[in-house]
Tab-separated table of C-alpha atoms in Angstrom:
chain	number	residue	atom	x	y	z
A	1145	MET	CA	-0.119	-0.144	-0.245
A	1146	LEU	CA	1.481	3.125	-1.123
A	1147	ALA	CA	1.403	6.319	1.157
A	1148	THR	CA	0.085	9.581	0.161
A	1149	ASP	CA	0.930	13.041	1.621
A	1150	CYS	CA	-1.248	12.819	4.499
A	1151	ASP	CA	-0.660	9.352	5.463
A	1152	CYS	CA	3.028	9.116	5.267
A	1153	ILE	CA	3.831	10.581	8.498
A	1154	PHE	CA	6.865	9.360	10.498
A	1155	ASP	CA	7.598	11.098	13.387
A	1156	THR	CA	10.325	10.324	15.380
A	1157	GLY	CA	9.076	12.492	18.286
A	1158	ASP	CA	11.118	15.715	18.054
A	1159	GLY	CA	8.820	17.539	15.983
A	1160	LYS	CA	11.346	17.907	13.074
A	1161	PHE	CA	11.633	17.525	9.355
A	1162	GLN	CA	13.337	14.462	8.793
A	1163	GLU	CA	16.176	13.999	5.638
A	1164	SER	CA	15.279	11.258	3.461
A	1165	CYS	CA	18.751	9.708	3.125
A	1166	GLY	CA	22.431	10.235	2.357
A	1167	ILE	CA	24.202	8.373	-0.392
A	1168	ILE	CA	28.175	7.533	-1.091
A	1169	GLY	CA	30.074	6.221	-4.018
A	1170	ILE	CA	33.619	5.218	-4.132
A	1171	TYR	CA	35.854	4.430	-7.087
A	1172	LEU	CA	39.292	2.887	-6.405
A	1173	ASN	CA	41.954	2.889	-9.664
A	1174	LYS	CA	42.744	-0.511	-11.036
A	1175	LYS	CA	46.463	0.842	-11.662
A	1176	ASP	CA	46.737	1.192	-8.092
A	1177	ARG	CA	47.956	-2.279	-6.863
A	1178	THR	CA	50.043	-1.526	-3.815
A	1179	ASN	CA	46.972	-2.238	-1.523
A	1180	PRO	CA	43.792	-4.646	-1.611
A	1181	TYR	CA	40.937	-3.145	-2.668
A	1182	ASN	CA	38.109	-2.246	-0.018
A	1183	ALA	CA	35.954	0.320	-1.235
A	1184	ALA	CA	33.612	-0.992	1.174
A	1185	LYS	CA	35.465	0.218	4.128
A	1186	LEU	CA	35.529	4.090	2.718
A	1187	ALA	CA	32.039	3.682	2.138
A	1188	TYR	CA	31.471	2.374	5.624
A	1189	TYR	CA	33.148	5.524	7.197
A	1190	GLY	CA	31.412	7.910	4.676
A	1191	LEU	CA	27.849	6.719	5.531
A	1192	TYR	CA	28.480	6.874	9.140
A	1193	ALA	CA	29.413	10.600	8.673
A	1194	LEU	CA	26.075	10.547	7.168
A	1195	GLN	CA	24.143	8.985	9.759
A	1196	HIS	CA	22.342	12.263	10.518
A	1197	ARG	CA	20.649	12.127	7.032
A	1198	GLY	CA	18.826	8.685	7.967
A	1199	GLN	CA	18.824	5.999	10.654
A	1200	GLU	CA	16.023	3.257	9.034
A	1201	SER	CA	18.501	1.095	7.012
A	1202	ALA	CA	22.011	1.124	5.938
A	1203	GLY	CA	23.266	-0.505	2.768
A	1204	ILE	CA	26.448	-0.921	0.661
A	1205	ALA	CA	27.090	-2.528	-2.656
A	1206	VAL	CA	30.433	-3.442	-4.413
A	1207	THR	CA	32.106	-4.843	-7.464
A	1208	SER	CA	35.729	-5.703	-8.231
A	1209	GLY	CA	34.931	-5.700	-12.102
A	1210	SER	CA	32.384	-8.833	-12.545
A	1211	GLY	CA	29.331	-9.285	-10.434
A	1212	ILE	CA	27.903	-7.233	-7.759
A	1213	GLU	CA	27.578	-8.057	-4.142
A	1214	ALA	CA	25.320	-6.165	-1.617
A	1215	HIS	CA	24.685	-6.268	2.041
A	1216	LYS	CA	21.327	-4.329	3.594
A	1217	ALA	CA	20.220	-4.058	6.940
A	1218	LEU	CA	17.754	-2.379	9.181
A	1219	GLY	CA	19.255	0.096	11.874
A	1220	LEU	CA	22.126	2.498	12.142
A	1221	VAL	CA	25.482	1.912	9.883
A	1222	ALA	CA	27.174	0.659	13.114
A	1223	ASP	CA	24.403	-1.845	13.589
A	1224	ALA	CA	24.085	-3.021	9.875
A	1225	PHE	CA	27.852	-3.569	9.599
A	1226	THR	CA	30.483	-5.810	11.282
A	1227	SER	CA	34.269	-5.723	10.577
A	1228	ASP	CA	34.098	-9.204	9.114
A	1229	ILE	CA	31.179	-8.191	6.655
A	1230	VAL	CA	32.992	-4.909	5.648
A	1231	GLU	CA	36.373	-7.045	4.599
A	1232	ARG	CA	34.318	-9.542	3.164
A	1233	LEU	CA	32.569	-7.075	0.810
A	1234	GLY	CA	35.774	-5.098	0.078
A	1235	GLY	CA	35.526	-4.424	-3.746
A	1236	GLN	CA	36.805	-1.763	-6.274
A	1237	ILE	CA	33.931	0.222	-6.714
A	1238	ALA	CA	31.228	0.559	-3.741
A	1239	VAL	CA	27.684	2.722	-3.320
A	1240	GLY	CA	26.187	2.871	-0.405
A	1241	HIS	CA	23.057	4.564	1.328
A	1242	VAL	CA	21.585	5.424	4.433
A	1243	LEU	CA	17.436	5.669	4.598
A	1244	HIS	CA	15.201	7.737	6.348
A	1245	SER	CA	11.841	6.316	5.079
A	1246	THR	CA	8.275	7.971	5.412
A	1247	SER	CA	6.175	5.188	6.058
A	1248	THR	CA	4.795	4.172	9.221
A	1249	ALA	CA	7.278	1.093	9.663
A	1250	ALA	CA	10.638	0.742	8.478
A	1251	CYS	CA	11.052	-2.251	6.027
A	1252	ILE	CA	14.278	-4.245	4.663
A	1253	GLU	CA	12.333	-4.017	0.843
A	1254	ASN	CA	12.977	-0.514	0.650
A	1255	ALA	CA	16.732	-0.250	1.901
A	1256	GLN	CA	19.191	0.733	-0.874
A	1257	PRO	CA	21.024	0.590	-2.683
A	1258	PHE	CA	18.758	-1.457	-5.216
A	1259	VAL	CA	20.810	-3.999	-7.216
A	1260	SER	CA	19.484	-5.190	-10.645
A	1261	CYS	CA	21.553	-7.788	-13.198
A	1262	PHE	CA	20.995	-7.801	-16.937
A	1263	LYS	CA	22.486	-9.777	-19.654
A	1264	LEU	CA	25.078	-7.191	-20.328
A	1265	GLY	CA	26.049	-6.469	-16.489
A	1266	GLY	CA	24.542	-5.526	-13.464
A	1267	ILE	CA	23.870	-2.156	-11.517
A	1268	ALA	CA	23.698	-0.797	-7.969
A	1269	VAL	CA	21.510	2.596	-7.514
A	1270	ALA	CA	21.463	4.537	-4.474
A	1271	HIS	CA	19.159	7.616	-4.558
A	1272	ASN	CA	18.300	10.709	-2.240
A	1273	GLY	CA	15.215	12.779	-3.512
A	1274	ASN	CA	11.553	12.373	-4.324
A	1275	LEU	CA	10.191	11.951	-8.174
A	1276	VAL	CA	6.615	13.690	-8.513
A	1277	ASN	CA	5.848	11.643	-11.149
A	1278	TYR	CA	6.513	8.319	-9.559
A	1279	PRO	CA	2.895	6.980	-9.957
A	1280	GLN	CA	2.705	7.540	-13.403
A	1281	LEU	CA	6.207	6.124	-14.254
A	1282	LYS	CA	5.223	3.241	-11.916
A	1283	GLU	CA	1.840	2.482	-13.787
A	1284	SER	CA	3.500	2.568	-16.812
A	1285	LEU	CA	6.206	-0.044	-16.215
A	1286	GLU	CA	3.620	-2.223	-14.630
A	1287	GLU	CA	1.718	-2.161	-17.686
A	1288	THR	CA	4.530	-3.527	-19.543
A	1289	GLY	CA	5.116	-6.483	-17.195
A	1290	SER	CA	7.365	-4.987	-14.656
A	1291	THR	CA	6.560	-6.142	-10.890
A	1292	PHE	CA	7.908	-4.289	-7.646
A	1293	VAL	CA	8.994	-5.481	-4.161
A	1294	SER	CA	9.112	-1.963	-2.711
A	1295	SER	CA	7.394	1.404	-2.388
A	1296	SER	CA	10.437	3.094	-3.358
A	1297	ASN	CA	11.290	5.617	-5.919
A	1298	THR	CA	14.740	4.119	-6.614
A	1299	GLU	CA	13.227	0.768	-7.858
A	1300	VAL	CA	11.352	2.730	-10.337
A	1301	ILE	CA	14.839	4.387	-11.553
A	1302	VAL	CA	16.456	0.747	-11.694
A	1303	LYS	CA	13.520	-0.510	-13.723
A	1304	LEU	CA	13.550	2.465	-16.264
A	1305	ILE	CA	17.246	1.905	-16.385
A	1306	ALA	CA	16.627	-1.678	-17.127
A	1307	LYS	CA	14.343	-0.922	-19.989
A	1308	SER	CA	17.163	1.211	-22.111
A	1309	TYR	CA	20.091	-1.064	-20.784
A	1310	LYS	CA	20.830	-2.374	-24.215
A	1311	LYS	CA	21.979	1.057	-25.634
A	1312	GLY	CA	24.437	1.057	-23.160
A	1313	MET	CA	24.573	2.559	-19.468
A	1314	GLU	CA	25.386	5.939	-20.186
A	1315	ARG	CA	22.470	6.139	-22.707
A	1316	ALA	CA	20.366	4.396	-20.337
A	1317	LEU	CA	20.815	6.455	-17.416
A	1318	ALA	CA	20.456	9.793	-19.718
A	1319	ASP	CA	17.216	8.479	-21.132
A	1320	THR	CA	15.651	7.453	-17.491
A	1321	ILE	CA	16.774	10.771	-16.332
A	1322	GLN	CA	14.955	12.741	-18.995
A	1323	ILE	CA	11.696	11.477	-17.811
A	1324	MET	CA	12.104	11.762	-14.072
A	1325	LYS	CA	10.317	14.961	-12.442
A	1326	GLY	CA	11.151	15.917	-9.044
A	1327	SER	CA	14.610	16.077	-7.208
A	1328	PHE	CA	17.153	13.385	-7.028
A	1329	ALA	CA	20.885	12.765	-6.521
A	1330	LEU	CA	22.222	9.610	-7.585
A	1331	ALA	CA	25.071	7.333	-7.332
A	1332	VAL	CA	24.895	4.535	-9.734
A	1333	MET	CA	27.775	1.650	-9.921
A	1334	THR	CA	28.222	-0.524	-12.945
A	1335	GLU	CA	30.849	-3.558	-13.039
A	1336	ASN	CA	33.182	-0.872	-14.640
A	1337	SER	CA	32.386	2.566	-13.431
A	1338	LEU	CA	30.527	5.141	-10.966
A	1339	ILE	CA	28.140	7.547	-12.206
A	1340	GLY	CA	26.645	10.339	-10.326
A	1341	ALA	CA	23.895	12.737	-11.295
A	1342	ARG	CA	21.836	15.665	-10.032
A	1343	ASP	CA	18.630	16.945	-10.804
A	1344	PRO	CA	18.432	19.960	-13.088
A	1345	ASN	CA	17.415	22.259	-10.046
A	1346	GLY	CA	20.014	20.551	-7.908
A	1347	ILE	CA	17.756	20.251	-5.311
A	1348	ARG	CA	19.080	17.452	-3.266
A	1349	PRO	CA	23.054	18.016	-2.654
A	1350	LEU	CA	25.695	16.007	-4.238
A	1351	CYS	CA	29.510	16.625	-4.427
A	1352	LEU	CA	32.714	14.637	-5.925
A	1353	GLY	CA	35.732	14.159	-3.843
A	1354	LYS	CA	39.498	12.922	-4.970
A	1355	LEU	CA	40.996	10.087	-2.826
A	1356	ASP	CA	44.554	9.209	-3.033
A	1357	ASN	CA	43.837	6.204	-5.698
A	1358	GLY	CA	40.297	7.095	-7.123
A	1359	TRP	CA	37.362	9.199	-6.755
A	1360	MET	CA	34.284	9.694	-4.391
A	1361	LEU	CA	30.645	10.901	-4.538
A	1362	ALA	CA	28.922	11.826	-1.423
A	1363	SER	CA	25.722	13.861	-0.291
A	1364	GLU	CA	27.843	16.070	1.915
A	1365	THR	CA	31.387	17.388	1.877
A	1366	CYS	CA	31.772	15.922	5.517
A	1367	ALA	CA	31.922	12.439	4.499
A	1368	VAL	CA	34.878	13.343	2.096
A	1369	ASP	CA	36.727	14.476	5.214
A	1370	ALA	CA	35.813	11.375	6.843
A	1371	VAL	CA	37.741	9.222	4.514
A	1372	GLY	CA	40.666	11.402	3.913
A	1373	GLY	CA	39.443	12.802	0.484
A	1374	THR	CA	39.814	16.069	-0.735
A	1375	PHE	CA	36.652	18.147	-1.983
A	1376	VAL	CA	36.717	18.829	-5.528
A	1377	ARG	CA	33.280	20.576	-6.062
A	1378	ASP	CA	29.647	20.123	-6.136
A	1379	ILE	CA	28.024	18.300	-8.868
A	1380	HIS	CA	26.137	20.681	-10.961
A	1381	PRO	CA	22.316	20.928	-11.585
A	1382	GLY	CA	21.413	18.946	-14.697
A	1383	GLU	CA	25.019	16.864	-14.564
A	1384	ILE	CA	26.137	13.653	-14.990
A	1385	VAL	CA	29.698	12.588	-14.367
A	1386	ILE	CA	31.231	9.207	-15.157
A	1387	ILE	CA	34.245	7.872	-13.274
A	1388	THR	CA	36.452	5.451	-14.667
A	1389	ASP	CA	40.461	4.800	-14.568
A	1390	ASP	CA	40.672	7.286	-17.342
A	1391	GLY	CA	39.197	10.018	-14.699
A	1392	VAL	CA	36.050	11.913	-14.643
A	1393	LEU	CA	33.850	12.507	-17.741
A	1394	SER	CA	31.197	15.150	-17.269
A	1395	PHE	CA	27.981	16.391	-19.491
A	1396	GLU	CA	25.046	17.888	-18.997
A	1397	PHE	CA	21.438	16.506	-19.601
A	1398	GLY	CA	18.253	18.465	-20.704
A	1399	GLU	CA	18.048	22.086	-20.398
A	1400	ARG	CA	20.223	24.580	-17.886
A	1401	THR	CA	17.944	25.690	-15.279
A	1402	VAL	CA	18.428	27.843	-12.288
A	1403	LYS	CA	19.839	26.059	-9.214
A	1404	GLN	CA	17.182	25.993	-6.270
A	1405	THR	CA	19.281	24.106	-3.412
A	1406	CYS	CA	16.903	23.011	-0.793
A	1407	VAL	CA	17.068	25.959	1.825
A	1408	PHE	CA	16.656	23.646	4.643
A	1409	GLU	CA	20.089	21.964	3.990
A	1410	TYR	CA	21.314	25.102	5.579
A	1411	VAL	CA	18.708	25.665	8.119
A	1412	TYR	CA	18.568	21.938	9.825
A	1413	PHE	CA	19.549	18.794	7.426
A	1414	ALA	CA	23.069	19.314	6.916
A	1415	ARG	CA	26.059	18.669	9.275
A	1416	PRO	CA	27.354	21.947	10.385
A	1417	ASP	CA	30.913	21.150	9.089
A	1418	SER	CA	29.440	20.595	5.416
A	1419	VAL	CA	29.888	22.807	2.549
A	1420	ILE	CA	26.985	22.651	0.106
A	1421	ASP	CA	27.020	24.444	-3.164
A	1422	GLY	CA	29.911	26.906	-1.910
A	1423	ILE	CA	28.370	27.845	1.402
A	1424	PRO	CA	29.871	26.730	4.580
A	1425	VAL	CA	26.614	25.111	6.595
A	1426	GLN	CA	27.826	26.519	9.844
A	1427	LYS	CA	28.598	30.039	8.522
A	1428	ALA	CA	25.007	30.166	6.887
A	1429	ARG	CA	23.729	29.196	10.635
A	1430	LEU	CA	25.741	31.879	12.218
A	1431	LYS	CA	24.683	34.523	9.715
A	1432	MET	CA	20.781	33.468	9.971
A	1433	GLY	CA	21.260	34.177	13.543
A	1434	ALA	CA	22.790	37.431	13.527
A	1435	VAL	CA	20.150	38.288	11.086
A	1436	LEU	CA	17.306	36.968	13.458
A	1437	ALA	CA	18.959	39.113	16.257
A	1438	THR	CA	18.649	42.427	13.981
A	1439	GLU	CA	15.002	41.758	13.091
A	1440	ASN	CA	13.828	40.368	16.077
A	1441	PRO	CA	15.942	42.054	19.150
A	1442	VAL	CA	14.746	41.423	22.743
A	1443	ASP	CA	15.715	42.662	26.098
A	1444	ALA	CA	17.394	39.295	27.762
A	1445	ASP	CA	20.243	38.027	29.929
A	1446	VAL	CA	21.307	35.112	28.064
A	1447	VAL	CA	20.864	33.271	24.638
A	1448	ILE	CA	20.799	29.444	24.313
A	1449	GLY	CA	20.281	27.213	21.348
A	1450	VAL	CA	18.226	23.956	21.043
A	1451	PRO	CA	20.759	21.157	20.481
A	1452	ASP	CA	22.230	20.401	17.749
A	1453	SER	CA	20.821	22.047	14.773
A	1454	GLY	CA	20.254	25.307	16.612
A	1455	LEU	CA	23.564	25.888	18.214
A	1456	GLY	CA	24.855	27.829	15.222
A	1457	ALA	CA	22.002	30.043	14.728
A	1458	ALA	CA	21.970	30.786	18.901
A	1459	LEU	CA	25.693	31.826	18.636
A	1460	GLY	CA	25.142	34.356	15.698
A	1461	TYR	CA	22.337	35.633	17.782
A	1462	ALA	CA	24.433	36.434	20.868
A	1463	ARG	CA	27.244	38.031	19.090
A	1464	GLN	CA	24.866	40.297	17.072
A	1465	SER	CA	22.790	41.342	20.005
A	1466	GLY	CA	25.566	41.325	22.440
A	1467	ILE	CA	23.585	38.986	24.694
A	1468	PRO	CA	25.796	36.375	26.722
A	1469	TYR	CA	25.557	33.063	24.849
A	1470	ALA	CA	25.329	30.088	27.576
A	1471	GLN	CA	24.600	26.232	27.087
A	1472	GLY	CA	21.466	26.293	28.572
A	1473	ILE	CA	19.923	22.965	27.467
A	1474	VAL	CA	21.771	19.491	27.747
A	1475	LYS	CA	21.098	16.732	25.536
A	1476	ASN	CA	21.120	12.772	26.329
A	1477	ARG	CA	22.962	11.483	23.354
A	1478	TYR	CA	22.158	7.634	24.587
A	1479	ILE	CA	18.671	7.520	24.645
A	1480	GLY	CA	17.011	5.122	22.170
A	1481	ARG	CA	15.397	6.062	18.922
A	1482	THR	CA	11.995	7.350	19.623
A	1483	PHE	CA	10.232	5.984	16.772
A	1484	ILE	CA	10.323	2.430	18.327
A	1485	ALA	CA	7.871	3.191	20.678
A	1486	PRO	CA	4.690	1.878	19.726
A	1487	ALA	CA	2.331	4.939	20.794
A	1488	GLN	CA	2.496	8.696	20.134
A	1489	ASP	CA	2.566	9.970	23.749
A	1490	GLU	CA	5.495	7.173	24.250
A	1491	GLN	CA	7.415	8.625	21.740
A	1492	GLU	CA	6.878	12.197	22.817
A	1493	GLN	CA	7.982	11.024	26.502
A	1494	MET	CA	10.867	9.723	25.123
A	1495	ALA	CA	11.902	12.352	23.025
A	1496	PHE	CA	11.570	14.788	25.743
A	1497	GLY	CA	13.634	12.772	28.080
A	1498	LYS	CA	16.698	13.560	25.294
A	1499	LEU	CA	16.823	17.424	26.644
A	1500	ASN	CA	16.907	18.952	29.890
A	1501	ALA	CA	17.570	22.510	31.143
A	1502	LEU	CA	20.729	23.343	32.846
A	1503	LYS	CA	19.368	25.303	35.796
A	1504	SER	CA	22.753	27.258	36.319
A	1505	ASP	CA	22.680	28.964	33.086
A	1506	VAL	CA	18.878	30.017	33.282
A	1507	SER	CA	17.545	30.268	36.731
A	1508	GLY	CA	16.366	33.874	37.485
A	1509	LYS	CA	17.139	34.987	33.930
A	1510	ARG	CA	15.366	36.433	30.759
A	1511	VAL	CA	16.096	33.580	28.462
A	1512	VAL	CA	16.377	33.865	24.443
A	1513	ILE	CA	16.136	30.300	23.151
A	1514	ILE	CA	17.120	29.820	19.410
A	1515	ASP	CA	15.860	26.933	17.329
A	1516	ASP	CA	16.057	26.302	13.684
A	1517	SER	CA	12.390	25.887	12.834
A	1518	ILE	CA	9.073	24.812	14.485
A	1519	VAL	CA	7.134	22.055	12.350
A	1520	ARG	CA	4.750	20.394	14.836
A	1521	GLY	CA	5.490	22.420	17.912
A	1522	THR	CA	5.924	19.717	20.519
A	1523	THR	CA	9.351	20.121	21.256
A	1524	CYS	CA	9.644	24.091	21.552
A	1525	ARG	CA	6.291	23.551	24.134
A	1526	HIS	CA	8.526	21.158	26.279
A	1527	LEU	CA	11.347	23.262	26.255
A	1528	ILE	CA	9.716	26.367	27.446
A	1529	GLN	CA	8.096	24.245	30.316
A	1530	LEU	CA	11.658	23.142	31.203
A	1531	LEU	CA	13.004	26.515	31.293
A	1532	ARG	CA	10.464	27.872	33.587
A	1533	ARG	CA	10.589	24.924	35.546
A	1534	ALA	CA	14.437	25.391	35.911
A	1535	GLY	CA	13.749	29.049	37.198
A	1536	ALA	CA	13.740	31.181	33.966
A	1537	LYS	CA	11.812	34.513	34.584
A	1538	GLU	CA	11.024	34.987	31.049
A	1539	VAL	CA	11.445	32.537	27.994
A	1540	HIS	CA	11.622	34.447	24.480
A	1541	PHE	CA	11.501	32.168	21.490
A	1542	ARG	CA	13.353	33.072	18.259
A	1543	VAL	CA	13.507	30.941	15.202
A	1544	SER	CA	16.274	31.049	12.583
A	1545	SER	CA	13.768	30.215	9.546
A	1546	PRO	CA	10.425	31.241	8.596
A	1547	PRO	CA	7.008	29.423	9.526
A	1548	VAL	CA	6.919	26.133	8.010
A	1549	GLN	CA	3.307	26.337	6.469
A	1550	PHE	CA	3.305	23.734	3.692
A	1551	PRO	CA	4.684	20.041	2.999
A	1552	CYS	CA	7.468	19.403	1.080
A	1553	HIS	CA	7.083	17.370	-2.072
A	1554	LEU	CA	10.696	16.804	-3.111
A	1555	GLY	CA	12.434	14.597	-0.482
A	1556	ILE	CA	11.930	15.488	2.849
A	1557	ASP	CA	9.540	13.649	5.373
A	1558	THR	CA	7.204	16.244	6.197
A	1559	PRO	CA	3.681	16.068	7.775
A	1560	CYS	CA	0.351	17.307	5.852
A	1561	ARG	CA	-0.311	20.558	5.941
A	1562	ALA	CA	-3.125	20.097	8.971
A	1563	ASP	CA	-0.477	18.998	11.361
A	1564	LEU	CA	2.096	21.848	10.663
A	1565	ILE	CA	1.622	24.178	13.795
A	1566	SER	CA	2.425	27.415	11.564
A	1567	SER	CA	-0.052	26.579	8.987
A	1568	GLY	CA	-3.254	28.817	9.412
A	1569	ARG	CA	-2.237	30.574	13.030
A	1570	SER	CA	-0.780	34.108	13.342
A	1571	THR	CA	2.591	34.407	15.367
A	1572	ASP	CA	0.427	35.629	18.624
A	1573	GLU	CA	-1.646	32.367	18.343
A	1574	LEU	CA	1.391	30.372	18.255
A	1575	CYS	CA	3.029	32.283	20.754
A	1576	LYS	CA	0.261	31.319	23.004
A	1577	GLU	CA	-0.157	27.990	22.068
A	1578	ILE	CA	3.613	27.061	22.933
A	1579	GLY	CA	3.635	29.148	26.312
A	1580	ALA	CA	6.314	31.843	25.400
A	1581	ASP	CA	6.507	35.389	26.463
A	1582	SER	CA	7.263	36.061	22.664
A	1583	LEU	CA	7.870	34.395	19.786
A	1584	ALA	CA	9.660	35.827	16.459
A	1585	PHE	CA	10.880	34.233	13.124
A	1586	ILE	CA	13.530	35.318	10.820
A	1587	SER	CA	11.588	36.499	7.453
A	1588	ILE	CA	12.053	34.614	4.325
A	1589	GLU	CA	13.948	37.789	2.859
A	1590	GLY	CA	16.299	37.933	5.763
A	1591	MET	CA	16.869	34.043	5.502
A	1592	LEU	CA	17.866	34.602	1.720
A	1593	THR	CA	19.766	37.458	2.216
A	1594	ALA	CA	22.003	35.788	4.914
A	1595	LEU	CA	22.688	33.286	2.228
A	1596	LYS	CA	23.374	35.694	-0.231
A	1597	ASP	CA	25.731	37.721	1.728
A	1598	ILE	CA	27.890	34.545	2.293
A	1599	ARG	CA	27.845	33.987	-1.475
A	1600	PRO	CA	26.631	36.919	-3.392
A	1601	HIS	CA	26.245	35.014	-6.760
A	1602	SER	CA	24.586	32.192	-5.906
A	1603	ASP	CA	21.212	31.287	-7.810
A	1604	GLY	CA	18.032	30.313	-5.795
A	1605	TYR	CA	16.770	28.090	-3.203
A	1606	CYS	CA	13.969	25.868	-2.787
A	1607	SER	CA	11.764	27.304	-0.078
A	1608	GLY	CA	8.309	25.957	-0.797
A	1609	CYS	CA	7.857	24.765	2.679
A	1610	PHE	CA	7.655	28.298	3.405
A	1611	THR	CA	6.065	29.862	0.527
A	1612	GLY	CA	4.197	27.277	-1.227
A	1613	GLU	CA	6.171	27.675	-4.187
A	1614	TYR	CA	8.000	24.951	-5.531
A	1615	PRO	CA	10.584	24.842	-8.570
A	1616	ILE	CA	8.664	21.545	-9.811
A	1617	PRO	CA	5.102	21.754	-10.691
A	1618	PHE	CA	3.054	18.956	-9.404
A	1619	SER	CA	-0.808	18.127	-9.066
A	1620	GLY	CA	-2.989	16.188	-6.897
A	1621	GLU	CA	-1.818	14.147	-3.829
A	1622	LEU	CA	1.829	12.701	-4.609
A	1623	SER	CA	2.508	8.962	-3.426
A	1624	GLY	CA	5.478	6.748	-3.026
A	1625	MET	CA	8.134	6.779	-0.709
A	1626	ARG	CA	10.431	9.556	-0.626
A	1627	LEU	CA	13.844	8.013	-0.753
C-alpha cells in the first residue's frame, strides 16, 4: 500500500522535519595495486559521517569488475555492518546509502542500494530525493510487465534503466533521467564505473571528492573529510559524471535551469562542518542567527540554542545582540531512537527525555532560546516548560527559519499541512499555544539575504515549505516513498 502526503507521517517524536537519506560512491583505480581493494570500508566510514541523514537502514553494494555483491540491514550503520562484513565485501567500486523512510514502519524491502543484473552486466543505485511523477512511471512500467517489491522511487529508477540498458549504461541513465520529474541525487555503480547525477534544479546535494587512489561521490562534504579525501566541487544541477580509470567525464542532460538548493539543508539537515554549493553550513547558521537578532531583538540576560542544529544560529544571535551565550540545555545522546515506541504519547515522552534545562545557566534570568524551525510544536512547548521549571523569569522563543506552512514534495519527510502548527495560525496565536513570553521568526527575505551575503553570486533556493512555491510543478496527491 502506497502512502500519500497525509498518511506518510513518520514522526520521530522531536517535531522536526526528517531528511530522506544520504548517498556515497567510491571508485578505486585499478592501476593502484599497492593495497588490496576495499571500497566497502571507505563507503562504511562515509555513511557513518552521513548517519544524520537517515537512521532506518544502511546498505553497501560493491564490485571488483565481475558481478555485484550487496549487504543491507535495518538500523544504524554501526548496527548493519560488522568488521567481518566490511572486509568480506571489499570491492574496487562501491555505492552506499542510509535511509529515512516516510512509511509508518521501516522494512528491508525499501533499503538501498537497489541492485539489478542484466545480460550485459549489473547495476546498483542509491538515490536521495522524490520523483513527483512516480505514480505515473510506476503504472507505465507495470503495464509493460514490471513487478515491484518495494514502495521506493529508487526501484522505479532501476526498472527504467533496465528497459534501456541495451543502449549502453550512459545512454540508459540519460534516457531515464530525461523522464524523471522531481528532486534526485544519484550514485549508480556498474561493474566498471561509478556514475553520479543531480536533478536540473540541484535541489538535493551531491559532491565530488578526490581520494589518493580514486574518486568519490557524497551527499555532503563531511563524508569526504571522514575518509581522508579532498573536496573537488559540487555536482552541477543537470550534470552526469562518469568515473572510470580514465578520470571523470562530465556532461549535461536537458536544458540548463536555475539552481534551487533546498534551503533546509542550511537551516537544519546538513552537518555544520559540511559545505553545500559553496556555502559553509555553520557560517550560514551563524549569519541567519545574526539576521534574526537584527530583525527581532529582545531584552534578555542569556541566549541558548536547541541542540544540535539550533546552536549555530544561537551563537550568531548572541554575537549580533551582545547578549551572553550559554549552553542552557543538555542533550542525552544515549537515549534510544523514539520511533520504536508503539504509541505517540510514548514517543513524545522518550523524545522529551533527550533534553533537559541547565539550571545554573537559566535560573532567575530572561532567556532567549533559538531553534532552527517549528514544525509540529511539540519540542518547543516542552522546552519552554523545562526552562520555566528551571527558574527562567522569561522565555523568548526565536526561530532561524520562517514559519513552516506547507509540506515538502521533493524529498523531505513532512507532515500534511493540517499537522504543521504554523499553518493557518498567526505568530501571536502560536506564541500563546507554545507558552512563550514572545515568539518571532526570521523573515524569508532575511534568511535568503543571509545566504546571499555569504555567496553573493549564488542562484536560488527551494523554499516551498515556507512559501508554497515549488521549483517543480505537481498536481493532486503525491504517492510513494520519498527516498
